PDB file of C-alpha atoms in Angstrom:
ATOM      1  CA  GLN A  62      71.868 324.366 126.168  1.00  0.00           C
ATOM      2  CA  LEU A  63      74.243 323.516 123.350  1.00  0.00           C
ATOM      3  CA  ARG A  64      71.289 323.970 120.970  1.00  0.00           C
ATOM      4  CA  GLY A  65      70.076 327.149 122.579  1.00  0.00           C
ATOM      5  CA  TRP A  66      67.474 325.732 124.947  1.00  0.00           C
ATOM      6  CA  SER A  67      66.883 327.394 128.308  1.00  0.00           C
ATOM      7  CA  VAL A  68      66.915 325.253 131.482  1.00  0.00           C
ATOM      8  CA  LEU A  69      64.419 325.816 134.215  1.00  0.00           C
ATOM      9  CA  TYR A  70      65.187 324.351 137.692  1.00  0.00           C
ATOM     10  CA  LEU A  71      62.179 323.590 139.937  1.00  0.00           C
ATOM     11  CA  PRO A  72      63.493 322.704 143.416  1.00  0.00           C
ATOM     12  CA  GLU A  73      59.973 322.125 144.739  1.00  0.00           C
ATOM     13  CA  VAL A  74      59.360 319.187 142.397  1.00  0.00           C
ATOM     14  CA  VAL A  75      60.112 315.946 144.207  1.00  0.00           C
ATOM     15  CA  ALA A  76      61.143 312.782 142.286  1.00  0.00           C
ATOM     16  CA  ALA A  77      60.968 309.726 144.534  1.00  0.00           C
ATOM     17  CA  ALA A  78      63.747 307.187 144.215  1.00  0.00           C
ATOM     18  CA  GLU A  79      64.884 303.986 145.902  1.00  0.00           C
ATOM     19  CA  LEU A  80      68.353 303.255 147.050  1.00  0.00           C
ATOM     20  CA  PRO A  81      69.098 299.509 147.154  1.00  0.00           C
ATOM     21  CA  PRO A  82      69.396 298.083 150.742  1.00  0.00           C
ATOM     22  CA  LEU A  83      72.032 295.644 149.649  1.00  0.00           C
ATOM     23  CA  MET A  84      75.585 296.969 149.645  1.00  0.00           C
ATOM     24  CA  ALA A  85      76.505 294.837 146.644  1.00  0.00           C
ATOM     25  CA  ALA A  86      73.552 296.276 144.670  1.00  0.00           C
ATOM     26  CA  PHE A  87      74.420 299.783 145.792  1.00  0.00           C
ATOM     27  CA  LYS A  88      78.007 299.411 144.507  1.00  0.00           C
ATOM     28  CA  GLN A  89      76.578 297.975 141.291  1.00  0.00           C
ATOM     29  CA  GLN A  90      74.376 301.046 140.871  1.00  0.00           C
ATOM     30  CA  GLN A  91      77.243 303.409 141.681  1.00  0.00           C
ATOM     31  CA  TYR A  92      79.462 301.690 139.137  1.00  0.00           C
ATOM     32  CA  ARG A  93      76.887 302.150 136.366  1.00  0.00           C
ATOM     33  CA  TRP A  94      76.387 305.811 137.306  1.00  0.00           C
ATOM     34  CA  ALA A  95      80.142 306.581 137.488  1.00  0.00           C
ATOM     35  CA  LYS A  96      80.839 304.818 134.184  1.00  0.00           C
ATOM     36  CA  GLY A  97      77.924 306.589 132.406  1.00  0.00           C
ATOM     37  CA  ALA A  98      79.112 309.930 133.771  1.00  0.00           C
ATOM     38  CA  ALA A  99      82.581 309.333 132.447  1.00  0.00           C
ATOM     39  CA  GLN A 100      81.252 308.372 129.007  1.00  0.00           C
ATOM     40  CA  THR A 101      79.041 311.475 128.959  1.00  0.00           C
ATOM     41  CA  PHE A 102      82.010 313.630 129.884  1.00  0.00           C
ATOM     42  CA  ARG A 103      83.982 312.123 126.914  1.00  0.00           C
ATOM     43  CA  LYS A 104      81.131 312.768 124.555  1.00  0.00           C
ATOM     44  CA  LEU A 105      80.146 316.308 125.563  1.00  0.00           C
ATOM     45  CA  ILE A 106      83.153 318.077 127.011  1.00  0.00           C
ATOM     46  CA  ALA A 107      84.644 319.133 123.620  1.00  0.00           C
ATOM     47  CA  PRO A 108      81.362 320.519 122.217  1.00  0.00           C
ATOM     48  CA  ILE A 109      80.760 322.374 125.548  1.00  0.00           C
ATOM     49  CA  LEU A 110      84.164 323.996 125.595  1.00  0.00           C
ATOM     50  CA  HIS A 111      83.964 325.014 121.904  1.00  0.00           C
ATOM     51  CA  SER A 112      80.365 326.202 122.020  1.00  0.00           C
ATOM     52  CA  ASN A 113      79.578 329.816 121.060  1.00  0.00           C
ATOM     53  CA  ARG A 114      76.282 329.701 122.841  1.00  0.00           C
ATOM     54  CA  LEU A 115      77.520 329.066 126.368  1.00  0.00           C
ATOM     55  CA  THR A 116      79.110 331.666 128.603  1.00  0.00           C
ATOM     56  CA  PRO A 117      82.386 330.877 130.432  1.00  0.00           C
ATOM     57  CA  ILE A 118      80.432 330.407 133.692  1.00  0.00           C
ATOM     58  CA  GLN A 119      78.081 327.889 131.970  1.00  0.00           C
ATOM     59  CA  LYS A 120      81.108 326.045 130.590  1.00  0.00           C
ATOM     60  CA  LEU A 121      82.712 325.910 133.982  1.00  0.00           C
ATOM     61  CA  MET A 122      79.583 324.620 135.669  1.00  0.00           C
ATOM     62  CA  ALA A 123      79.060 322.021 132.978  1.00  0.00           C
ATOM     63  CA  PHE A 124      82.665 320.893 133.398  1.00  0.00           C
ATOM     64  CA  LEU A 125      82.262 320.557 137.167  1.00  0.00           C
ATOM     65  CA  HIS A 126      78.948 318.704 136.791  1.00  0.00           C
ATOM     66  CA  LEU A 127      80.217 316.193 134.235  1.00  0.00           C
ATOM     67  CA  SER A 128      83.468 315.591 136.073  1.00  0.00           C
ATOM     68  CA  ALA A 129      81.958 315.091 139.543  1.00  0.00           C
ATOM     69  CA  TYR A 130      83.187 311.529 139.897  1.00  0.00           C
ATOM     70  CA  ILE A 131      86.816 312.640 139.646  1.00  0.00           C
ATOM     71  CA  THR A 132      86.576 312.965 143.387  1.00  0.00           C
ATOM     72  CA  GLN A 133      86.739 309.147 143.666  1.00  0.00           C
ATOM     73  CA  PRO A 134      90.360 308.699 142.480  1.00  0.00           C
ATOM     74  CA  LEU A 135      91.290 311.766 144.585  1.00  0.00           C
ATOM     75  CA  PHE A 136      89.898 309.976 147.635  1.00  0.00           C
ATOM     76  CA  LEU A 137      92.081 307.017 146.860  1.00  0.00           C
ATOM     77  CA  LEU A 138      95.088 309.293 146.283  1.00  0.00           C
ATOM     78  CA  MET A 139      94.585 310.889 149.710  1.00  0.00           C
ATOM     79  CA  LEU A 140      94.560 307.400 151.233  1.00  0.00           C
ATOM     80  CA  LEU A 141      97.694 306.302 149.393  1.00  0.00           C
ATOM     81  CA  LEU A 142      99.507 309.511 150.456  1.00  0.00           C
ATOM     82  CA  THR A 143      98.763 308.988 154.113  1.00  0.00           C
ATOM     83  CA  LEU A 144     101.317 306.246 154.778  1.00  0.00           C
ATOM     84  CA  PRO A 145     104.195 308.010 152.996  1.00  0.00           C
ATOM     85  CA  LEU A 146     103.458 311.190 154.902  1.00  0.00           C
ATOM     86  CA  VAL A 147     103.563 309.273 158.188  1.00  0.00           C
ATOM     87  CA  ILE A 148     106.781 307.449 157.375  1.00  0.00           C
ATOM     88  CA  TYR A 149     108.821 310.274 155.893  1.00  0.00           C
ATOM     89  CA  ASN A 150     107.073 313.128 157.838  1.00  0.00           C
ATOM     90  CA  PRO A 151     108.040 315.886 155.412  1.00  0.00           C
ATOM     91  CA  PRO A 152     107.928 319.410 156.800  1.00  0.00           C
ATOM     92  CA  LEU A 153     104.792 320.294 154.845  1.00  0.00           C
ATOM     93  CA  PRO A 154     102.252 321.494 157.416  1.00  0.00           C
ATOM     94  CA  TYR A 155     100.036 322.797 154.593  1.00  0.00           C
ATOM     95  CA  VAL A 156      99.496 319.187 153.288  1.00  0.00           C
ATOM     96  CA  THR A 157      97.269 318.221 156.204  1.00  0.00           C
ATOM     97  CA  ALA A 158      95.548 321.566 156.048  1.00  0.00           C
ATOM     98  CA  MET A 159      94.838 320.957 152.403  1.00  0.00           C
ATOM     99  CA  LEU A 160      93.577 317.426 153.087  1.00  0.00           C
ATOM    100  CA  GLY A 161      91.346 318.747 155.905  1.00  0.00           C
ATOM    101  CA  THR A 162      89.976 321.508 153.708  1.00  0.00           C
ATOM    102  CA  THR A 163      89.200 319.017 150.915  1.00  0.00           C
ATOM    103  CA  LEU A 164      87.266 316.764 153.303  1.00  0.00           C
ATOM    104  CA  THR A 165      85.075 319.684 154.394  1.00  0.00           C
ATOM    105  CA  ILE A 166      83.698 320.286 150.887  1.00  0.00           C
ATOM    106  CA  PRO A 167      81.378 317.199 150.590  1.00  0.00           C
ATOM    107  CA  PRO A 168      79.731 317.777 154.053  1.00  0.00           C
ATOM    108  CA  LEU A 169      79.215 321.415 153.297  1.00  0.00           C
ATOM    109  CA  LEU A 170      77.524 320.483 149.966  1.00  0.00           C
ATOM    110  CA  TYR A 171      75.179 318.068 151.766  1.00  0.00           C
ATOM    111  CA  VAL A 172      74.407 320.387 154.653  1.00  0.00           C
ATOM    112  CA  LEU A 173      73.443 323.216 152.271  1.00  0.00           C
ATOM    113  CA  GLY A 174      71.289 320.804 150.310  1.00  0.00           C
ATOM    114  CA  GLN A 175      69.483 319.553 153.396  1.00  0.00           C
ATOM    115  CA  ILE A 176      68.911 323.152 154.614  1.00  0.00           C
ATOM    116  CA  ALA A 177      67.343 324.051 151.286  1.00  0.00           C
ATOM    117  CA  LEU A 178      65.077 321.043 151.109  1.00  0.00           C
ATOM    118  CA  TYR A 179      63.963 320.105 154.596  1.00  0.00           C
ATOM    119  CA  ARG A 180      62.872 321.909 157.707  1.00  0.00           C
ATOM    120  CA  ASP A 181      64.162 319.103 159.893  1.00  0.00           C
ATOM    121  CA  TRP A 182      67.644 319.306 158.408  1.00  0.00           C
ATOM    122  CA  PRO A 183      69.418 319.238 161.802  1.00  0.00           C
ATOM    123  CA  ARG A 184      68.087 315.713 162.395  1.00  0.00           C
ATOM    124  CA  ARG A 185      68.902 314.592 158.883  1.00  0.00           C
ATOM    125  CA  ILE A 186      72.535 315.727 158.903  1.00  0.00           C
ATOM    126  CA  LEU A 187      73.162 313.485 161.895  1.00  0.00           C
ATOM    127  CA  ASN A 188      73.380 310.694 159.317  1.00  0.00           C
ATOM    128  CA  TYR A 189      76.300 312.344 157.555  1.00  0.00           C
ATOM    129  CA  PRO A 190      79.138 310.520 159.373  1.00  0.00           C
ATOM    130  CA  MET A 191      77.795 307.186 158.003  1.00  0.00           C
ATOM    131  CA  LEU A 192      77.316 308.735 154.626  1.00  0.00           C
ATOM    132  CA  MET A 193      80.910 309.957 154.643  1.00  0.00           C
ATOM    133  CA  LEU A 194      82.248 306.495 155.524  1.00  0.00           C
ATOM    134  CA  LEU A 195      80.095 304.974 152.753  1.00  0.00           C
ATOM    135  CA  GLY A 196      81.400 307.476 150.212  1.00  0.00           C
ATOM    136  CA  VAL A 197      85.010 306.652 151.126  1.00  0.00           C
ATOM    137  CA  GLY A 198      84.290 302.926 151.091  1.00  0.00           C
ATOM    138  CA  VAL A 199      82.978 302.875 147.504  1.00  0.00           C
ATOM    139  CA  ALA A 200      85.817 305.058 146.127  1.00  0.00           C
ATOM    140  CA  TRP A 201      87.697 301.972 144.745  1.00  0.00           C
ATOM    141  CA  ASN A 202      84.527 300.679 143.010  1.00  0.00           C
ATOM    142  CA  ASN A 203      83.750 304.074 141.466  1.00  0.00           C
ATOM    143  CA  THR A 204      87.348 304.758 140.407  1.00  0.00           C
ATOM    144  CA  LEU A 205      87.373 301.515 138.418  1.00  0.00           C
ATOM    145  CA  ALA A 206      84.024 302.559 136.826  1.00  0.00           C
ATOM    146  CA  LEU A 207      85.458 305.985 135.960  1.00  0.00           C
ATOM    147  CA  ILE A 208      88.450 304.341 134.256  1.00  0.00           C
ATOM    148  CA  ASP A 209      86.176 301.978 132.422  1.00  0.00           C
ATOM    149  CA  GLY A 210      84.003 304.786 131.164  1.00  0.00           C
ATOM    150  CA  LEU A 211      86.934 306.811 129.998  1.00  0.00           C
ATOM    151  CA  MET A 212      88.427 303.882 128.109  1.00  0.00           C
ATOM    152  CA  HIS A 213      85.280 302.205 126.661  1.00  0.00           C
ATOM    153  CA  TRP A 214      82.059 303.150 124.978  1.00  0.00           C
ATOM    154  CA  GLY A 215      78.841 301.329 125.644  1.00  0.00           C
ATOM    155  CA  GLY A 216      78.727 298.133 127.736  1.00  0.00           C
ATOM    156  CA  PRO A 217      75.974 296.033 129.316  1.00  0.00           C
ATOM    157  CA  PHE A 218      73.273 297.728 131.331  1.00  0.00           C
ATOM    158  CA  VAL A 219      73.297 296.083 134.729  1.00  0.00           C
ATOM    159  CA  ARG A 220      70.060 297.195 136.373  1.00  0.00           C
ATOM    160  CA  THR A 221      69.756 297.872 140.071  1.00  0.00           C
ATOM    161  CA  PRO A 222      67.526 295.486 142.046  1.00  0.00           C
ATOM    162  CA  LYS A 223      64.317 297.021 143.226  1.00  0.00           C
ATOM    163  CA  PHE A 224      62.683 296.008 146.467  1.00  0.00           C
ATOM    164  CA  GLN A 225      59.730 298.409 146.578  1.00  0.00           C
ATOM    165  CA  HIS A 226      58.947 298.854 150.303  1.00  0.00           C
ATOM    166  CA  GLN A 227      60.381 295.486 151.377  1.00  0.00           C
ATOM    167  CA  ALA A 228      63.683 297.082 152.539  1.00  0.00           C
ATOM    168  CA  ARG A 229      61.898 299.155 155.188  1.00  0.00           C
ATOM    169  CA  LYS A 230      60.221 295.992 156.463  1.00  0.00           C
ATOM    170  CA  GLY A 231      63.476 294.085 156.604  1.00  0.00           C
ATOM    171  CA  LYS A 232      62.500 291.536 153.876  1.00  0.00           C
ATOM    172  CA  TRP A 233      65.357 292.092 151.496  1.00  0.00           C
ATOM    173  CA  GLN A 234      66.881 288.787 152.510  1.00  0.00           C
ATOM    174  CA  GLN A 235      64.035 287.026 150.604  1.00  0.00           C
ATOM    175  CA  ALA A 236      64.682 288.823 147.366  1.00  0.00           C
ATOM    176  CA  THR A 237      64.926 286.689 144.238  1.00  0.00           C
ATOM    177  CA  TYR A 238      67.751 288.740 142.827  1.00  0.00           C
ATOM    178  CA  LYS A 239      71.018 286.879 142.526  1.00  0.00           C
ATOM    179  CA  ILE A 240      73.995 289.257 142.645  1.00  0.00           C
ATOM    180  CA  ARG A 241      77.166 287.678 141.385  1.00  0.00           C
ATOM    181  CA  TRP A 242      80.409 287.665 143.315  1.00  0.00           C
ATOM    182  CA  ASP A 243      82.318 290.867 142.627  1.00  0.00           C
ATOM    183  CA  PRO A 244      86.050 290.380 142.497  1.00  0.00           C
ATOM    184  CA  ARG A 245      86.522 294.145 142.961  1.00  0.00           C
ATOM    185  CA  ILE A 246      85.990 293.496 146.706  1.00  0.00           C
ATOM    186  CA  ILE A 247      89.593 292.199 146.756  1.00  0.00           C
ATOM    187  CA  GLY A 248      90.766 295.746 146.126  1.00  0.00           C
ATOM    188  CA  ASP A 249      88.614 296.911 149.045  1.00  0.00           C
ATOM    189  CA  PHE A 250      90.371 294.333 151.256  1.00  0.00           C
ATOM    190  CA  CYS A 251      93.774 295.589 150.133  1.00  0.00           C
ATOM    191  CA  LEU A 252      92.882 299.235 150.697  1.00  0.00           C
ATOM    192  CA  GLY A 253      91.395 298.431 154.081  1.00  0.00           C
ATOM    193  CA  LEU A 254      94.584 296.667 155.112  1.00  0.00           C
ATOM    194  CA  TYR A 255      96.637 299.580 153.788  1.00  0.00           C
ATOM    195  CA  ALA A 256      94.522 302.022 155.817  1.00  0.00           C
ATOM    196  CA  LEU A 257      95.018 299.943 158.999  1.00  0.00           C
ATOM    197  CA  ILE A 258      98.871 299.915 158.379  1.00  0.00           C
ATOM    198  CA  ALA A 259      98.799 303.685 157.906  1.00  0.00           C
ATOM    199  CA  LEU A 260      96.730 304.032 161.061  1.00  0.00           C
ATOM    200  CA  TRP A 261      99.192 301.836 163.090  1.00  0.00           C
ATOM    201  CA  TYR A 262     102.148 303.810 161.804  1.00  0.00           C
ATOM    202  CA  ALA A 263     100.469 307.131 162.531  1.00  0.00           C
ATOM    203  CA  TRP A 264      99.646 305.958 166.053  1.00  0.00           C
ATOM    204  CA  SER A 265     103.186 304.591 166.646  1.00  0.00           C
ATOM    205  CA  ASP A 266     104.925 307.691 165.275  1.00  0.00           C
ATOM    206  CA  LYS A 267     102.614 309.992 167.115  1.00  0.00           C
ATOM    207  CA  ALA A 268     101.510 311.590 163.888  1.00  0.00           C
ATOM    208  CA  GLU A 269      98.225 312.718 165.412  1.00  0.00           C
ATOM    209  CA  ASN A 270      97.362 315.002 162.545  1.00  0.00           C
ATOM    210  CA  LEU A 271      97.141 312.024 160.163  1.00  0.00           C
ATOM    211  CA  ILE A 272      95.342 309.617 162.439  1.00  0.00           C
ATOM    212  CA  PRO A 273      91.770 310.894 161.598  1.00  0.00           C
ATOM    213  CA  PHE A 274      92.378 310.417 157.851  1.00  0.00           C
ATOM    214  CA  ALA A 275      93.635 306.869 158.200  1.00  0.00           C
ATOM    215  CA  LEU A 276      90.811 306.068 160.654  1.00  0.00           C
ATOM    216  CA  ILE A 277      88.149 307.349 158.318  1.00  0.00           C
ATOM    217  CA  TYR A 278      89.456 305.221 155.378  1.00  0.00           C
ATOM    218  CA  ALA A 279      89.847 302.110 157.530  1.00  0.00           C
ATOM    219  CA  ALA A 280      86.282 302.514 158.917  1.00  0.00           C
ATOM    220  CA  GLY A 281      84.881 303.131 155.442  1.00  0.00           C
ATOM    221  CA  GLU A 282      86.419 300.036 153.957  1.00  0.00           C
ATOM    222  CA  ALA A 283      85.313 298.028 157.058  1.00  0.00           C
ATOM    223  CA  LEU A 284      81.738 299.310 156.579  1.00  0.00           C
ATOM    224  CA  VAL A 285      81.555 298.285 152.941  1.00  0.00           C
ATOM    225  CA  ILE A 286      83.284 294.957 153.288  1.00  0.00           C
ATOM    226  CA  GLY A 287      81.514 293.997 156.447  1.00  0.00           C
ATOM    227  CA  THR A 288      78.065 294.939 155.256  1.00  0.00           C
ATOM    228  CA  THR A 289      78.628 293.108 151.894  1.00  0.00           C
ATOM    229  CA  LEU A 290      79.706 289.887 153.564  1.00  0.00           C
ATOM    230  CA  ALA A 291      77.060 290.019 156.293  1.00  0.00           C
ATOM    231  CA  GLN A 292      74.270 290.545 153.803  1.00  0.00           C
ATOM    232  CA  ALA A 293      75.501 287.845 151.542  1.00  0.00           C
ATOM    233  CA  LYS A 294      75.585 285.423 154.412  1.00  0.00           C
ATOM    234  CA  ALA A 295      72.048 286.451 155.491  1.00  0.00           C
ATOM    235  CA  MET A 296      70.665 285.888 152.004  1.00  0.00           C
ATOM    236  CA  GLN A 297      72.426 282.505 151.771  1.00  0.00           C
ATOM    237  CA  ARG A 298      70.991 281.457 155.087  1.00  0.00           C
ATOM    238  CA  THR A 299      67.479 282.511 154.009  1.00  0.00           C
ATOM    239  CA  ALA A 300      67.756 280.645 150.746  1.00  0.00           C
ATOM    240  CA  SER A 301      68.844 277.461 152.512  1.00  0.00           C
ATOM    241  CA  GLU A 302      65.799 277.669 154.837  1.00  0.00           C
TER     242      GLU A 302
END
């Protein structure tokens, strides 16, 4: 578009892809995507904003597309604000309304996408609660990747393990991929503990309006940490056998 090309979007064209069944591999994939998106933003945002070919609407859409991962640090900010709001209880009723409105945007996006793509979308969106917890649980991982991409160019390409159809058959435990210990999980532990503290304070102080937010974050971190540790133990047990 910067060079005058026209873009044609074909929604009926399907490109099959494989999401890794291992949580550690999924976080590794998300880290690479978030870092690459941040680096692409750094490279292209200035030419986009100064382009004479693009309309203001095209520039806005390009900005929103390239900065999509900015939602990850915002998720963390929402979590970190929960405990102060519970403790100090400021008379700001619009804060919880704003948080609630923000949390409705991602599900609306996915629902509209499923409606446009699949006839059985009511069945498919039943999986969204788990998807929401997963998205919250990887926010720390993706935020670090975003910072990495904004501060550094290049970097090693860490490919995502592929299992073909083995994941559907439950044979991922026998994969030959060796995923290294990721110290970033320590941050997940700390955030999970913080979410539990915020949940306890919200319950004790009868701050019912903040309980759902703390509960979602605690559950998201528990999902990511629990799945990572359980899968690592399963692969270790299979290797020893």
